[in-house]
Coordinates of C-alpha atoms in Angstrom, one line a residue:
T1 CA -3.3 -13.0 -9.9
K2 CA -3.5 -16.5 -8.4
A3 CA -4.3 -17.3 -4.8
E4 CA -4.0 -20.7 -3.1
G5 CA -4.8 -20.6 0.6
S6 CA -3.3 -17.4 1.9
V7 CA -0.5 -17.4 -0.8
T8 CA -1.0 -14.9 -3.6
L9 CA 1.0 -14.3 -6.8
V10 CA 0.7 -11.0 -8.7
M11 CA 2.5 -10.1 -11.9
G12 CA 2.5 -6.9 -14.0
V13 CA 4.4 -6.0 -17.1
G14 CA 4.8 -2.6 -18.9
V15 CA 7.2 -0.4 -20.8
V16 CA 8.5 2.8 -19.1
D17 CA 9.9 5.6 -21.2
A18 CA 13.2 5.9 -19.4
P19 CA 16.5 4.0 -19.4
V20 CA 17.0 1.0 -17.1
A21 CA 19.5 2.9 -14.9
E22 CA 17.0 5.7 -14.2
V23 CA 14.2 3.2 -13.5
L24 CA 16.4 1.3 -11.0
A25 CA 17.5 4.6 -9.4
Y26 CA 13.8 5.5 -8.9
L27 CA 13.0 2.1 -7.4
R28 CA 15.8 2.6 -4.9
D29 CA 14.8 6.1 -4.1
V30 CA 11.1 5.4 -3.8
R31 CA 11.8 3.2 -0.8
D32 CA 12.2 6.5 1.0
H33 CA 8.7 7.5 -0.2
P34 CA 6.9 4.2 -0.6
K35 CA 3.3 5.7 -1.1
G36 CA 4.5 6.4 -4.6
L37 CA 4.3 2.6 -5.3
D38 CA 1.9 1.2 -2.7
T39 CA -1.0 3.2 -1.5
T40 CA -1.6 0.9 1.5
N41 CA 1.8 1.6 3.0
I42 CA 1.6 3.3 6.4
G43 CA 5.2 2.9 7.6
H44 CA 8.5 2.1 6.0
K45 CA 12.1 2.3 7.1
R46 CA 15.5 0.9 6.4
V47 CA 16.5 -1.4 9.3
D48 CA 20.0 -2.3 8.1
K49 CA 22.3 -1.5 5.1
V50 CA 24.3 -4.7 4.4
D51 CA 26.3 -3.3 1.5
E52 CA 25.7 -1.2 -1.6
M53 CA 23.3 -3.8 -3.2
H54 CA 21.6 -5.2 -0.1
S55 CA 19.4 -3.5 2.6
V56 CA 16.9 -4.8 5.1
W57 CA 13.5 -2.9 5.3
H58 CA 10.5 -3.0 7.6
S59 CA 7.2 -2.0 6.0
S60 CA 3.7 -1.7 7.5
Y61 CA 0.4 -1.8 5.6
K62 CA -3.2 -0.7 6.5
M63 CA -5.9 -3.3 5.8
P64 CA -9.6 -2.7 5.5
W65 CA -11.7 -3.4 8.6
P66 CA -12.1 -5.9 10.2
M67 CA -8.6 -7.2 9.3
D68 CA -5.4 -6.5 11.3
A69 CA -2.7 -4.4 9.7
R70 CA 0.1 -6.3 8.1
D71 CA 3.9 -5.8 8.2
C72 CA 6.9 -7.3 6.5
V73 CA 10.7 -7.4 7.1
W74 CA 12.5 -8.0 3.8
M75 CA 16.0 -7.8 2.3
S76 CA 16.3 -6.0 -1.1
F77 CA 18.9 -6.8 -3.7
D78 CA 19.4 -4.3 -6.5
Y79 CA 21.8 -4.8 -9.5
L80 CA 22.5 -3.2 -12.8
D81 CA 24.6 -5.4 -15.2
P82 CA 26.9 -3.1 -17.1
A83 CA 27.5 -5.6 -19.9
T84 CA 23.8 -6.2 -20.8
G85 CA 22.2 -3.0 -19.4
E86 CA 19.6 -5.2 -17.6
G87 CA 18.8 -4.8 -14.0
F88 CA 16.7 -6.1 -11.2
S89 CA 15.3 -5.1 -7.8
L90 CA 14.4 -8.2 -5.8
G91 CA 13.2 -8.8 -2.2
R92 CA 12.5 -11.7 0.2
S93 CA 11.4 -11.8 3.8
V94 CA 14.0 -12.2 6.4
K95 CA 14.2 -12.1 10.2
H96 CA 16.1 -9.2 11.8
P97 CA 16.7 -8.4 15.5
K98 CA 16.0 -4.7 14.8
A99 CA 12.5 -5.5 13.5
P100 CA 10.6 -7.5 16.0
E101 CA 7.0 -8.4 15.4
Q102 CA 4.6 -5.6 16.2
R103 CA 1.5 -5.8 18.3
G104 CA -1.7 -5.4 16.2
H105 CA 0.1 -6.5 13.0
V106 CA 0.2 -9.8 11.2
R107 CA 3.7 -10.5 9.8
V108 CA 3.5 -11.3 6.1
D109 CA 5.9 -13.7 4.5
M110 CA 7.2 -12.2 1.3
L111 CA 8.2 -15.3 -0.7
H112 CA 9.4 -13.4 -3.8
C113 CA 9.0 -9.8 -4.8
G114 CA 10.6 -7.4 -7.2
C115 CA 11.1 -6.6 -10.8
T116 CA 13.3 -7.3 -13.7
L117 CA 14.3 -4.4 -15.9
Q118 CA 15.2 -4.9 -19.6
P119 CA 16.3 -2.3 -22.1
C120 CA 13.9 -1.7 -25.0
R121 CA 12.6 1.1 -27.3
A122 CA 10.4 3.6 -25.6
S123 CA 7.2 4.8 -27.4
G124 CA 9.0 7.9 -28.6
G125 CA 11.9 5.8 -30.0
G126 CA 14.3 6.6 -27.2
A127 CA 15.6 4.4 -24.4
G128 CA 12.9 2.5 -22.6
T129 CA 12.6 -0.2 -20.0
R130 CA 10.4 -3.3 -20.0
V131 CA 9.5 -3.7 -16.3
T132 CA 8.2 -7.1 -15.1
F133 CA 6.9 -7.0 -11.6
L134 CA 6.2 -10.1 -9.5
A135 CA 5.1 -10.4 -5.9
Q136 CA 4.3 -13.7 -4.1
G137 CA 3.4 -13.5 -0.4
D138 CA 1.7 -15.4 2.3
A139 CA -0.7 -13.2 4.3
K140 CA -0.4 -15.7 7.2
A141 CA -4.1 -15.5 8.0
S142 CA -7.5 -16.1 6.4
V143 CA -8.2 -13.2 4.1
P144 CA -11.6 -12.6 2.5
S145 CA -11.5 -12.9 -1.3
W146 CA -12.6 -9.2 -1.7
A147 CA -9.5 -8.1 0.3
V148 CA -7.2 -10.3 -1.8
S149 CA -8.7 -8.7 -4.9
N150 CA -8.1 -5.2 -3.6
A151 CA -4.5 -6.0 -2.5
T152 CA -3.5 -7.7 -5.7
A153 CA -4.9 -4.8 -7.8
N154 CA -2.8 -2.4 -5.7
Q155 CA 0.3 -4.5 -6.2
A156 CA -0.3 -4.9 -10.0
M157 CA -0.6 -1.1 -10.3
R158 CA 3.1 -0.7 -9.3
V159 CA 4.2 -0.9 -13.0
V160 CA 1.7 1.7 -13.9
R161 CA 2.8 4.0 -11.1
V162 CA 6.5 3.7 -12.2
K163 CA 5.4 4.6 -15.7
Q164 CA 3.3 7.5 -14.5
H165 CA 6.2 8.9 -12.4
F166 CA 8.4 9.1 -15.6
E167 CA 5.5 10.5 -17.7
S168 CA 4.9 13.3 -15.1
R169 CA 8.6 14.0 -14.9
R170 CA 8.9 14.3 -18.7
G171 CA 5.9 16.7 -18.7
E172 CA 7.6 18.9 -16.0
L173 CA 10.7 19.0 -18.1
R174 CA 8.7 20.1 -21.2
A175 CA 7.0 22.8 -19.2
K176 CA 10.3 24.2 -18.0
A177 CA 11.7 24.3 -21.5

């Protein structure tokens, strides 16, 4: 984690015991249930579907007192390369007429956000995915250092939450067998 002014950069890396296509599908699906990845999320909706790989989203986030809530409008771009088996899910802030600024929220500028997905061997020897998560944003306001630490820890935990999702799913499948 590195912070300069109000711009913060967070990165996380981990191996998930699932193939790239399944991890990318989960990342696409979790946008409908964002608390799975970000515990500060208090509102999330698709504003526009541009095509099969691009959508515009509006997300809102709670912040600890005395700070105002934050929100962000961003475009996602998801891709799975059939030749290499690698994929990515990337996002960047955009302006959209269906997502005007909200009263009581500070609009965050998401400079870069997303993850790269590379095939690798899972811990059990099967297909796995090396997930590299990166988020760089500008909170657009003075933020206390303790709040930056809390927010960056939450963002860095995204890779762990993806891994936990697949571990719990594998445990459910074993229990049914």
